[in-house]
Amino acid sequence: MNRRTTSTRRPDHAGRRVRMAAAAALGALCLGISGCSGASIEPAHAIAQADLGMQASATTFANFPKAPRDPAPNAETSGVVLHIKRDVAVHEAPGGAVFAKLPATQLGNPTWVPVIAEHGPWAQVLLPSRPNGATGWVRTDDQVERARSPYVVDVDIDARRLVVREDGSAIGAWVVGVGAPGSPTPRGRTFIMAAIEETVTRFSPIILPLGAHSDTFSTYGGGPGTVALHGWPDPAVFGQASSDGCVRVPDDALRLLTTLPLGTLVHLR
């Protein structure tokens, strides 16, 4: 729990925000069981807040096919993360149309999302919803809190290797299991969305759902097919491509991953 962040306040750490999960929630969450204009910014924002209750929530269960896509899915970021303290409007562009609201919680955990671009009082963030790479613009006003995570989780899918970096330096590396050829792990930038204590099947003590989804399964176990980082009881899976899309990690890797702040960037390459 001693992982360092840079902020006026520290982001909530995943390991400190573990939530209990019922069987139905686990089925819904985890696959591993098997150029911007600044014009008219203020008026658009005011209208968005008035109509916010009518917008769909950007959660792992949502799908926004027309959301802006991540323009640079392999790029690094500044490490800035935003804590969404109450529902905020998600725009197509700074001052543009509203297509969703980002709620203050995700799966019982506080919402922290990584910033991939900024324009004045606006930030483009990765969303936890389908399609993979979905983004949106939110205002960085008193409804959000800025912080910085110095960590990045880098998963080389082909090499089946996970590396955790702090300010660019590797602090841990492991051989991991990834998605099978028929259910590959999706690629692109995503983030640690939540931390959940697994109390049903007990295949992993903690599950770390990401803001990414299976490209094979539109639904899985009654849920949206959210991809996660998690442990596995049989070490034979490490180095193999045999999961339904999740990344299976050794116990010592999981212990480190659960100390990283929510919103920490994850590269699935």
XYZ file of N, CA and C in Angstrom:
807
model
N 0.811 -1.205 0.000
C 0.000 0.000 0.000
C 0.852 1.266 0.000
N 2.140 1.126 -0.298
C 3.026 2.280 -0.240
C 3.309 2.865 -1.606
N 2.513 2.511 -2.618
C 2.758 2.993 -3.971
C 2.551 4.505 -4.032
N 3.483 5.204 -4.697
C 3.522 6.649 -4.687
C 2.667 7.239 -5.803
N 1.978 8.316 -5.491
C 1.263 9.098 -6.496
C 1.606 10.557 -6.297
N 1.361 11.365 -7.317
C 1.620 12.799 -7.228
C 0.301 13.528 -7.356
N -0.096 14.233 -6.298
C -1.407 14.876 -6.299
C -1.548 15.720 -5.058
N -2.529 16.618 -5.083
C -2.902 17.284 -3.847
C -3.568 16.282 -2.924
N -4.180 15.277 -3.512
C -4.702 14.136 -2.768
C -4.362 12.882 -3.531
N -4.235 11.771 -2.838
C -3.889 10.520 -3.504
C -5.132 9.888 -4.119
N -4.988 9.277 -5.297
C -6.106 8.492 -5.821
C -6.395 7.322 -4.891
N -7.644 6.893 -4.845
C -7.976 5.709 -4.072
C -7.243 4.525 -4.656
N -6.592 3.751 -3.813
C -5.875 2.571 -4.281
C -6.843 1.417 -4.436
N -6.620 0.653 -5.478
C -7.500 -0.485 -5.751
C -7.549 -1.419 -4.558
N -6.405 -1.665 -3.926
C -6.374 -2.594 -2.812
C -7.134 -2.110 -1.602
N -7.400 -0.800 -1.526
C -8.142 -0.250 -0.401
C -9.614 -0.096 -0.724
N -10.004 -0.414 -1.963
C -11.374 -0.193 -2.396
C -12.016 -1.485 -2.875
N -11.564 -2.623 -2.331
C -12.125 -3.900 -2.730
C -13.569 -3.994 -2.277
N -14.393 -4.502 -3.159
C -15.809 -4.648 -2.845
C -16.213 -6.111 -2.975
N -17.149 -6.521 -2.142
C -17.690 -7.873 -2.235
C -18.531 -7.981 -3.496
N -18.547 -9.173 -4.113
C -19.311 -9.357 -5.342
C -20.182 -10.590 -5.233
N -21.425 -10.459 -5.660
C -22.340 -11.596 -5.703
C -22.088 -12.414 -6.953
N -22.650 -13.611 -6.998
C -22.415 -14.489 -8.130
C -22.850 -13.864 -9.443
N -23.980 -13.202 -9.444
C -24.459 -12.593 -10.685
C -23.511 -11.518 -11.176
N -22.975 -10.737 -10.256
C -22.046 -9.677 -10.654
C -20.782 -10.257 -11.242
N -20.286 -11.353 -10.655
C -19.065 -11.952 -11.175
C -19.273 -12.495 -12.567
N -20.403 -13.108 -12.813
C -20.683 -13.606 -14.156
C -20.712 -12.481 -15.156
N -21.191 -11.334 -14.728
C -21.274 -10.187 -15.624
C -19.924 -9.551 -15.870
N -18.992 -9.672 -14.901
C -17.765 -8.913 -14.984
C -16.629 -9.643 -15.662
N -16.412 -10.896 -15.364
C -15.121 -11.474 -15.664
C -15.192 -12.603 -16.668
N -14.310 -12.576 -17.643
C -14.200 -13.637 -18.629
C -13.335 -14.773 -18.134
N -12.525 -14.565 -17.138
C -11.501 -15.520 -16.755
C -12.029 -16.776 -16.137
N -13.282 -16.802 -15.683
C -13.834 -18.045 -15.159
C -13.759 -19.071 -16.256
N -13.847 -19.310 -17.240
C -13.515 -20.242 -18.313
C -12.232 -19.726 -18.888
N -9.028 17.094 -32.634
C -8.909 18.508 -33.020
C -10.076 19.227 -32.518
N -10.020 20.184 -31.704
C -11.164 20.431 -30.855
C -11.561 21.901 -30.859
N -12.831 22.203 -31.010
C -13.274 23.597 -31.038
C -13.689 24.030 -29.654
N -13.331 25.285 -29.307
C -13.719 25.808 -28.009
C -14.964 26.662 -28.079
N -15.618 26.729 -29.203
C -16.775 27.601 -29.373
C -17.964 27.110 -28.556
N -18.702 28.065 -27.984
C -19.963 27.792 -27.288
C -19.797 26.795 -26.149
N -18.663 26.832 -25.467
C -18.415 25.851 -24.407
C -19.386 26.015 -23.249
N -19.544 27.217 -22.737
C -20.378 27.384 -21.549
C -21.851 27.048 -21.796
N -22.488 27.531 -22.888
C -23.890 27.174 -23.104
C -24.100 25.675 -23.229
N -23.214 25.001 -23.965
C -23.376 23.557 -24.125
C -23.282 22.856 -22.788
N -22.353 23.312 -21.948
C -22.188 22.694 -20.639
C -23.433 22.896 -19.784
N -23.992 24.097 -19.810
C -25.172 24.379 -19.002
C -26.349 23.500 -19.416
N -26.533 23.349 -20.708
C -27.614 22.488 -21.195
C -27.381 21.051 -20.770
N -26.132 20.606 -20.851
C -25.820 19.224 -20.489
C -26.174 18.946 -19.036
N -25.826 19.874 -18.134
C -26.116 19.640 -16.732
C -27.620 19.577 -16.473
N -28.386 20.390 -17.181
C -29.837 20.384 -16.991
C -30.446 19.058 -17.428
N -29.885 18.458 -18.459
C -30.442 17.225 -19.010
C -29.691 15.967 -18.581
N -28.808 16.087 -17.615
C -27.926 14.983 -17.273
C -28.675 13.729 -16.847
N -29.776 13.911 -16.151
C -30.520 12.754 -15.685
C -31.088 11.898 -16.794
N -31.179 12.453 -18.002
C -31.733 11.716 -19.139
C -30.671 10.901 -19.871
N -29.403 11.105 -19.528
C -28.321 10.446 -20.249
C -28.030 9.055 -19.685
N -27.587 8.158 -20.573
C -27.175 6.822 -20.149
C -25.838 6.900 -19.427
N -25.652 6.064 -18.413
C -24.412 6.062 -17.639
C -23.321 5.302 -18.364
N -22.133 5.893 -18.390
C -20.973 5.245 -19.001
C -20.359 4.285 -17.989
N -20.816 3.048 -18.029
C -20.296 1.980 -17.167
C -19.875 0.816 -18.040
N -19.396 -0.238 -17.418
C -18.979 -1.417 -18.173
C -20.146 -2.095 -18.877
N -21.376 -1.802 -18.473
C -22.556 -2.417 -19.076
C -23.092 -1.640 -20.276
N -22.514 -0.455 -20.551
C -23.049 0.414 -21.599
C -22.300 0.256 -22.916
N -22.942 0.712 -23.991
C -22.354 0.673 -25.330
C -22.678 1.992 -26.025
N -21.627 2.689 -26.466
C -21.790 3.972 -27.141
C -21.086 3.910 -28.495
N -21.731 3.308 -29.505
C -21.084 3.115 -30.805
C -20.574 4.390 -31.449
N -21.197 5.546 -31.143
C -20.792 6.801 -31.768
C -19.812 7.607 -30.913
N -19.346 7.033 -29.824
C -18.380 7.742 -28.987
C -17.072 7.946 -29.746
N -16.374 9.051 -29.506
C -15.055 9.226 -30.134
C -14.135 8.074 -29.746
N -13.335 7.609 -30.698
C -12.418 6.510 -30.424
C -11.050 7.042 -30.024
N -10.341 6.252 -29.277
C -8.993 6.604 -28.844
C -8.130 6.884 -30.075
N -7.610 8.117 -30.231
C -6.853 8.450 -31.439
C -5.445 7.874 -31.464
N -4.937 7.411 -30.328
C -3.563 6.899 -30.271
C -3.489 5.752 -29.265
N -4.033 4.594 -29.613
C -4.182 3.502 -28.639
C -2.884 2.909 -28.117
N -1.750 3.226 -28.746
C -0.476 2.718 -28.250
C 0.382 3.782 -27.579
N -0.144 4.997 -27.465
C 0.649 6.103 -26.925
C 0.671 6.102 -25.402
N 1.718 6.704 -24.859
C 1.784 6.916 -23.420
C 0.940 8.144 -23.054
N 0.684 8.324 -21.781
C -0.058 9.496 -21.312
C 0.747 10.204 -20.238
N 0.225 11.315 -19.769
C 0.882 12.075 -18.709
C 0.732 11.409 -17.348
N -0.145 10.428 -17.249
C -0.426 9.798 -15.968
C -1.513 10.489 -15.174
N -2.073 11.588 -15.722
C -3.148 12.287 -15.011
C -4.410 11.429 -15.006
N -5.023 11.333 -13.860
C -6.280 10.607 -13.709
C -7.287 11.535 -13.041
N -8.556 11.329 -13.348
C -9.619 12.160 -12.780
C -10.522 11.311 -11.899
N -10.807 11.822 -10.722
C -11.787 11.227 -9.826
C -13.123 11.924 -10.078
N -14.097 11.171 -10.523
C -15.425 11.723 -10.798
C -16.221 11.712 -9.499
N -16.425 12.890 -8.913
C -17.026 12.963 -7.586
C -18.554 12.914 -7.608
N -19.139 13.286 -8.765
C -20.581 13.116 -8.953
C -20.808 13.008 -10.454
N -22.003 12.634 -10.863
C -22.271 12.432 -12.283
C -21.857 13.651 -13.098
N -21.119 13.420 -14.184
C -20.713 14.507 -15.065
C -21.088 14.155 -16.498
N -21.344 15.179 -17.290
C -21.703 14.983 -18.693
C -20.472 14.604 -19.504
N -20.679 13.686 -20.456
C -19.621 13.261 -21.371
C -19.970 13.785 -22.753
N -19.053 14.557 -23.345
C -19.282 15.239 -24.609
C -18.488 14.588 -25.737
N -18.986 14.773 -26.966
C -18.273 14.277 -28.142
C -16.991 15.050 -28.385
N -16.965 16.321 -27.990
C -15.828 17.219 -28.149
C -15.995 18.330 -27.131
N -14.956 19.131 -26.846
C -15.134 20.247 -25.918
C -16.266 21.170 -26.357
N -17.281 21.287 -25.524
C -18.438 22.104 -25.858
C -19.386 21.456 -26.835
N -19.135 20.212 -27.210
C -19.959 19.515 -28.190
C -21.139 18.801 -27.570
N -21.794 17.985 -28.381
C -22.992 17.275 -27.942
C -22.682 16.305 -26.811
N -23.650 16.136 -25.924
C -23.539 15.195 -24.812
C -24.114 13.852 -25.245
N -23.394 12.774 -24.966
C -23.922 11.454 -25.329
C -23.998 10.489 -24.145
N -23.511 10.908 -22.973
C -23.536 10.014 -21.811
C -23.258 10.825 -20.557
N -23.387 10.172 -19.422
C -22.911 10.740 -18.166
C -21.968 9.726 -17.525
N -20.928 10.241 -16.893
C -19.970 9.387 -16.208
C -20.311 9.404 -14.730
N -20.711 8.267 -14.182
C -21.147 8.250 -12.783
C -19.969 8.253 -11.816
N -20.269 8.498 -10.556
C -19.247 8.611 -9.529
C -18.724 7.260 -9.062
N -19.403 6.177 -9.404
C -18.945 4.848 -8.997
C -18.970 3.889 -10.178
N -18.082 2.918 -10.116
C -18.028 1.826 -11.076
C -17.905 0.525 -10.290
N -18.935 -0.313 -10.360
C -18.912 -1.611 -9.676
C -18.626 -1.456 -8.182
N -19.218 -0.423 -7.581
C -19.041 -0.201 -6.163
C -17.752 0.487 -5.787
N -16.923 0.812 -6.749
C -15.655 1.512 -6.518
C -15.774 2.947 -7.003
N -15.000 3.879 -6.440
C -15.022 5.254 -6.950
C -14.491 5.302 -8.380
N -15.062 6.161 -9.201
C -14.664 6.271 -10.605
C -13.402 7.113 -10.744
N -12.350 6.489 -11.278
C -11.121 7.169 -11.671
C -10.851 6.797 -13.113
N -10.629 7.788 -13.983
C -10.402 7.532 -15.402
C -9.154 8.271 -15.865
N -8.382 7.679 -16.797
C -7.161 8.339 -17.269
C -7.444 9.400 -18.321
N -6.670 10.473 -18.267
C -6.759 11.562 -19.234
C -5.802 11.277 -20.386
N -6.307 11.380 -21.636
C -5.441 11.155 -22.795
C -5.196 12.428 -23.588
N -5.952 13.511 -23.309
C -5.741 14.804 -23.970
C -6.441 15.867 -23.137
N -5.988 17.129 -23.288
C -6.624 18.249 -22.589
C -6.755 19.435 -23.527
N -7.813 20.213 -23.315
C -8.086 21.408 -24.117
C -8.774 22.414 -23.217
N -7.980 23.376 -22.694
C -8.566 24.337 -21.768
C -9.134 23.630 -20.547
N -10.398 23.921 -20.189
C -10.997 23.292 -19.014
C -11.589 21.915 -19.298
N -11.212 21.315 -20.403
C -11.761 20.033 -20.811
C -10.679 18.953 -20.851
N -11.080 17.732 -20.554
C -10.169 16.588 -20.621
C -10.838 15.456 -21.394
N -10.079 14.825 -22.282
C -10.550 13.632 -22.971
C -10.112 12.426 -22.154
N -11.081 11.580 -21.804
C -10.797 10.433 -20.934
C -11.213 9.138 -21.615
N -10.559 8.063 -21.201
C -10.992 6.736 -21.622
C -12.232 6.358 -20.832
N -13.179 5.732 -21.504
C -14.416 5.302 -20.857
C -14.383 3.795 -20.579
N -15.151 3.329 -19.606
C -15.194 1.900 -19.290
C -16.218 1.125 -20.115
N -16.775 1.763 -21.131
C -17.890 1.192 -21.895
C -17.436 0.664 -23.248
N -18.287 -0.137 -23.857
C -18.078 -0.519 -25.249
C -18.368 0.679 -26.141
N -17.763 0.706 -27.356
C -16.765 -0.224 -27.884
C -15.402 0.037 -27.255
N -14.497 -0.936 -27.390
C -13.155 -0.730 -26.873
C -12.544 0.519 -27.508
N -11.857 1.288 -26.693
C -11.273 2.539 -27.165
C -12.223 3.709 -27.135
N -13.420 3.536 -26.563
C -14.372 4.641 -26.459
C -13.813 5.714 -25.533
N -13.994 6.973 -25.934
C -13.547 8.105 -25.129
C -14.649 9.155 -25.065
N -14.434 10.174 -24.272
C -15.344 11.304 -24.198
C -14.649 12.461 -23.517
N -15.239 13.645 -23.631
C -14.684 14.861 -23.047
C -15.518 15.290 -21.845
N -14.848 15.599 -20.737
C -15.518 16.085 -19.531
C -14.835 17.369 -19.077
N -15.592 18.189 -18.350
C -15.024 19.423 -17.811
C -14.258 19.112 -16.526
N -13.106 19.750 -16.373
C -12.291 19.546 -15.177
C -12.578 20.649 -14.171
N -13.821 20.670 -13.686
C -14.238 21.686 -12.719
C -14.352 21.067 -11.340
N -15.196 21.647 -10.486
C -15.260 21.164 -9.108
C -15.946 19.816 -8.962
N -16.415 19.241 -10.055
C -17.025 17.919 -9.980
C -16.002 16.799 -10.116
N -14.756 17.172 -10.417
C -13.712 16.169 -10.558
C -12.488 16.566 -9.743
N -11.676 15.576 -9.440
C -10.429 15.781 -8.710
C -9.291 15.238 -9.559
N -8.251 16.041 -9.745
C -7.088 15.623 -10.530
C -6.047 14.978 -9.625
N -5.405 13.953 -10.159
C -4.282 13.319 -9.479
C -3.374 12.743 -10.560
N -2.307 12.109 -10.148
C -1.419 11.485 -11.117
C -1.004 10.117 -10.608
N -1.114 9.121 -11.463
C -0.575 7.796 -11.173
C 0.743 7.647 -11.922
N 1.831 7.336 -11.230
C 3.113 7.163 -11.917
C 3.271 5.784 -12.540
N 2.225 4.963 -12.461
C 2.327 3.569 -12.885
C 1.681 3.333 -14.250
N 2.218 2.362 -14.949
C 1.639 1.859 -16.182
C 1.761 0.337 -16.153
N 0.703 -0.343 -16.549
C 0.736 -1.795 -16.690
C 0.805 -2.108 -18.181
N 1.855 -2.795 -18.585
C 2.088 -3.091 -19.997
C 1.969 -4.594 -20.208
N 0.991 -5.008 -21.006
C 0.791 -6.425 -21.304
C 1.136 -6.672 -22.763
N 2.202 -7.413 -23.000
C 2.577 -7.838 -24.348
C 1.857 -9.154 -24.608
N 0.783 -9.087 -25.382
C -0.077 -10.256 -25.568
C 0.656 -11.372 -26.297
N 1.396 -11.019 -27.345
C 2.086 -12.051 -28.114
C 3.188 -12.722 -27.301
N 3.921 -11.933 -26.526
C 4.994 -12.488 -25.703
C 4.462 -13.068 -24.393
N 3.190 -12.800 -24.070
C 2.553 -13.289 -22.845
C 3.353 -12.843 -21.626
N 3.567 -11.543 -21.568
C 4.404 -10.958 -20.519
C 3.761 -9.666 -20.021
N 3.721 -9.504 -18.719
C 3.180 -8.302 -18.087
C 4.301 -7.598 -17.327
N 4.403 -6.285 -17.534
C 5.397 -5.467 -16.843
C 4.679 -4.301 -16.168
N 4.999 -4.042 -14.920
C 4.511 -2.857 -14.214
C 5.658 -1.863 -14.152
N 5.401 -0.626 -14.582
C 6.416 0.421 -14.573
C 5.983 1.571 -13.665
N 6.964 2.133 -12.991
C 6.759 3.328 -12.170
C 7.659 4.424 -12.724
N 7.056 5.503 -13.205
C 7.809 6.590 -13.835
C 8.777 6.070 -14.894
N 8.313 5.084 -15.647
C 9.086 4.548 -16.763
C 9.999 3.396 -16.438
N 10.258 3.130 -15.175
C 11.158 2.044 -14.786
C 10.378 0.812 -14.359
N 10.796 -0.352 -14.846
C 10.115 -1.590 -14.502
C 10.314 -1.914 -13.026
N 9.228 -2.225 -12.332
C 9.298 -2.631 -10.932
C 8.789 -4.062 -10.751
N 8.411 -4.702 -11.832
C 7.977 -6.092 -11.778
C 7.624 -6.597 -13.152
N 7.968 -7.864 -13.435
C 7.656 -8.461 -14.742
C 7.337 -9.937 -14.544
N 6.319 -10.418 -15.279
C 5.861 -11.791 -15.121
C 5.392 -12.367 -16.452
N 5.509 -13.683 -16.561
C 4.865 -14.416 -17.644
C 3.407 -14.625 -17.239
N 2.483 -14.361 -18.159
C 1.055 -14.418 -17.838
C 0.308 -15.237 -18.883
N -0.938 -15.527 -18.598
C -1.817 -16.176 -19.554
C -2.710 -15.154 -20.226
N -2.995 -15.371 -21.503
C -3.813 -14.421 -22.271
C -4.921 -15.183 -22.996
N -5.706 -14.456 -23.782
C -6.837 -15.034 -24.474
C -6.440 -16.053 -25.525
N -7.273 -17.067 -25.671
C -7.052 -18.100 -26.680
C -7.264 -17.522 -28.076
N -6.776 -18.204 -29.123
C -6.951 -17.685 -30.485
C -8.406 -17.379 -30.839
N -9.327 -18.169 -30.328
C -10.743 -17.937 -30.628
C -11.398 -16.896 -29.750
N -10.695 -16.446 -28.709
C -11.224 -15.425 -27.793
C -10.075 -14.546 -27.318
N -9.438 -13.844 -28.248
C -8.213 -13.115 -27.909
C -8.440 -11.953 -26.946
N -7.402 -11.652 -26.194
C -7.408 -10.455 -25.361
C -7.406 -9.230 -26.267
N -8.324 -8.294 -26.078
C -8.361 -7.106 -26.951
C -7.121 -6.251 -26.753
N -6.801 -5.455 -27.771
C -5.616 -4.604 -27.714
C -6.020 -3.136 -27.629
N -5.111 -2.334 -27.066
C -5.342 -0.903 -26.961
C -5.118 -0.394 -25.555
N -5.349 0.920 -25.366
C -5.223 1.519 -24.038
C -6.497 1.311 -23.243
N -6.338 0.949 -21.998
C -7.473 0.841 -21.092
C -6.969 1.208 -19.693
N -7.681 0.807 -18.653
C -7.297 1.225 -17.308
C -7.915 0.299 -16.274
N -7.345 0.341 -15.063
C -7.901 -0.425 -13.942
C -9.153 0.298 -13.468
N -10.287 -0.337 -13.674
C -11.572 0.297 -13.389
C -12.025 0.065 -11.951
N -11.751 -1.113 -11.405
C -12.269 -1.455 -10.088
C -11.445 -2.599 -9.508
N -11.694 -2.898 -8.249
C -11.118 -4.064 -7.584
C -12.238 -4.753 -6.823
N -12.369 -6.041 -7.031
C -13.489 -6.789 -6.445
C -12.962 -8.046 -5.756
N -13.416 -8.279 -4.548
C -13.080 -9.504 -3.840
C -13.957 -10.624 -4.381
N -13.333 -11.675 -4.854
C -14.056 -12.794 -5.469
C -14.409 -13.797 -4.382
N -15.683 -13.992 -4.120
C -16.119 -14.846 -3.011
C -16.936 -16.050 -3.455
N -17.079 -16.253 -4.751
C -17.949 -17.331 -5.232
C -17.130 -18.526 -5.711
N -16.423 -18.369 -6.813
C -15.635 -19.491 -7.346
C -14.245 -19.562 -6.725
N -13.750 -18.452 -6.196
C -12.465 -18.363 -5.527
C -11.291 -18.728 -6.434
N -11.418 -18.523 -7.743
C -10.291 -18.774 -8.632
C -9.247 -17.682 -8.514
N -9.611 -16.524 -7.956
C -8.686 -15.415 -7.736
C -9.193 -14.625 -6.548
N -8.332 -14.315 -5.584
C -8.826 -13.574 -4.413
C -9.330 -12.179 -4.755
N -8.692 -11.543 -5.727
C -9.087 -10.215 -6.175
C -9.178 -10.227 -7.698
N -10.198 -9.573 -8.238
C -10.345 -9.386 -9.679
C -10.251 -7.892 -9.958
N -9.482 -7.542 -10.987
C -9.328 -6.145 -11.373
C -9.957 -5.935 -12.747
N -11.251 -5.624 -12.816
C -11.892 -5.356 -14.105
C -11.261 -4.145 -14.783
N -11.100 -4.246 -16.087
C -10.545 -3.160 -16.882
C -11.650 -2.469 -17.663
N -11.312 -1.327 -18.240
C -12.272 -0.636 -19.104
C -12.207 -1.172 -20.517
N -12.174 -2.479 -20.669
C -12.091 -3.142 -21.976
C -12.995 -4.362 -21.971
N -13.393 -4.779 -23.166
C -14.338 -5.884 -23.314
C -13.891 -6.861 -24.389
N -14.388 -8.069 -24.275
C -14.108 -9.088 -25.285
C -14.643 -8.654 -26.644
N -13.839 -8.877 -27.677
C -14.318 -8.670 -29.045
C -14.976 -9.926 -29.599
N -14.921 -11.011 -28.830
C -15.517 -12.282 -29.242
C -16.914 -12.450 -28.676
N -17.058 -12.151 -27.392
C -18.328 -12.345 -26.698
C -19.022 -11.008 -26.491
N -20.202 -10.848 -27.055
C -20.983 -9.642 -26.793
C -21.590 -9.701 -25.395
N -21.722 -10.901 -24.864
C -22.157 -11.104 -23.492
C -21.487 -12.367 -22.976
N -21.317 -12.456 -21.681
C -20.670 -13.623 -21.087
C -21.216 -13.812 -19.679
N -21.761 -14.966 -19.404
C -22.312 -15.228 -18.089
C -23.438 -14.298 -17.709
N -24.129 -13.748 -18.719
C -25.221 -12.828 -18.455
C -24.793 -11.379 -18.361
N -23.495 -11.118 -18.493
C -22.986 -9.756 -18.390
C -22.330 -9.293 -19.672
N -21.596 -8.172 -19.632
C -21.088 -7.543 -20.856
C -19.749 -8.069 -21.344
N -19.165 -9.050 -20.676
C -17.889 -9.589 -21.143
C -16.722 -8.678 -20.849
N -16.683 -8.117 -19.645
C -15.597 -7.235 -19.250
C -14.305 -8.030 -19.071
N -13.219 -7.537 -19.628
C -11.919 -8.171 -19.476
C -11.296 -7.720 -18.156
N -10.551 -8.613 -17.510
C -9.960 -8.308 -16.211
C -8.546 -8.860 -16.098
N -7.825 -8.342 -15.121
C -6.588 -8.947 -14.639
C -6.945 -9.743 -13.394
N -6.511 -10.979 -13.302
C -6.818 -11.775 -12.112
C -5.871 -12.957 -11.999
N -5.899 -13.578 -10.848
C -5.071 -14.743 -10.602
C -5.666 -16.006 -11.182
N -4.947 -17.116 -10.975
C -5.437 -18.424 -11.434
C -4.786 -19.510 -10.592
N -5.548 -20.519 -10.151
C -4.988 -21.519 -9.231
C -3.988 -22.477 -9.869
N -4.033 -22.675 -11.193
C -3.139 -23.618 -11.865
C -2.057 -22.840 -12.609
N -0.813 -22.881 -12.154
C 0.251 -22.110 -12.808
C 0.566 -22.561 -14.222
N 0.030 -23.688 -14.637
C 0.281 -24.170 -15.999
C -0.276 -23.221 -17.051
N -1.204 -22.344 -16.688
C -1.803 -21.433 -17.675
C -0.880 -20.270 -18.018
N 0.116 -20.005 -17.186
C 0.994 -18.859 -17.432
C 1.919 -19.177 -18.606
N 1.944 -18.260 -19.556
C 2.673 -18.496 -20.795
C 1.815 -19.086 -21.885
N 0.546 -19.340 -21.572
C -0.368 -19.955 -22.528
C -1.415 -18.944 -23.014
N -1.948 -19.183 -24.196
C -3.073 -18.416 -24.724
C -4.300 -19.313 -24.623
N -4.950 -19.285 -23.474
C -6.023 -20.244 -23.219
C -7.241 -19.662 -22.519
N -7.230 -18.377 -22.180
C -8.370 -17.793 -21.466
C -9.444 -17.341 -22.451
N -10.558 -16.893 -21.909
C -11.633 -16.346 -22.729
C -11.453 -14.851 -22.982
N -10.260 -14.340 -22.716
C -9.955 -12.953 -22.994
C -9.262 -12.230 -21.864
N -9.439 -12.699 -20.625
C -8.794 -12.062 -19.487
C -7.298 -12.363 -19.461
N -6.585 -11.588 -18.650
C -5.153 -11.812 -18.435
C -4.988 -12.465 -17.065
N -4.462 -13.698 -17.068
C -4.256 -14.447 -15.836
C -2.834 -14.206 -15.343
N -2.697 -13.829 -14.077
C -1.392 -13.424 -13.551
C -1.020 -14.253 -12.324
N 0.292 -14.428 -12.073
C 0.733 -15.121 -10.859
C 0.362 -14.348 -9.597
N 0.420 -15.036 -8.465
C -0.002 -14.441 -7.204
C 0.796 -13.195 -6.845
N 2.128 -13.224 -7.043
C 2.924 -12.059 -6.653
C 2.637 -10.866 -7.561
N 2.315 -11.134 -8.818
C 1.912 -10.053 -9.709
C 0.599 -9.447 -9.237
N -0.342 -10.297 -8.849
C -1.643 -9.804 -8.392
C -1.490 -8.955 -7.136
N -0.598 -9.360 -6.245
C -0.394 -8.583 -5.024
C 0.081 -7.166 -5.349
N 0.973 -7.032 -6.321
C 1.425 -5.695 -6.713
C 0.320 -4.931 -7.430
N -0.357 -5.584 -8.350
C -1.392 -4.913 -9.139
C -2.504 -4.353 -8.259
N -2.825 -5.042 -7.181
C -3.916 -4.572 -6.323
C -3.532 -3.350 -5.504
N -2.252 -2.968 -5.500
C -1.856 -1.747 -4.800
C -1.848 -0.527 -5.718
N -2.034 -0.726 -7.015
C -1.974 0.398 -7.946
C -3.261 1.215 -7.877
N -3.172 2.521 -8.103
C -4.374 3.365 -8.031
C -5.381 3.013 -9.113
N -6.636 3.113 -8.780
C -7.682 3.019 -9.784
C -7.446 4.093 -10.842
N -7.747 3.783 -12.096
C -7.503 4.700 -13.195
C -6.139 4.530 -13.822
N -5.276 3.692 -13.225
C -3.944 3.470 -13.784
C -4.043 2.917 -15.195
N -3.235 3.463 -16.096
C -3.272 3.074 -17.499
C -2.786 1.639 -17.674
N -3.476 0.896 -18.540
C -3.080 -0.460 -18.904
C -2.963 -0.519 -20.421
N -1.791 -0.912 -20.903
C -1.578 -1.117 -22.339
C -1.745 -2.600 -22.639
N -2.686 -2.939 -23.513
C -2.834 -4.292 -24.037
C -2.306 -4.250 -25.456
N -1.106 -4.738 -25.689
C -0.451 -4.567 -26.992
C -0.424 -5.870 -27.775
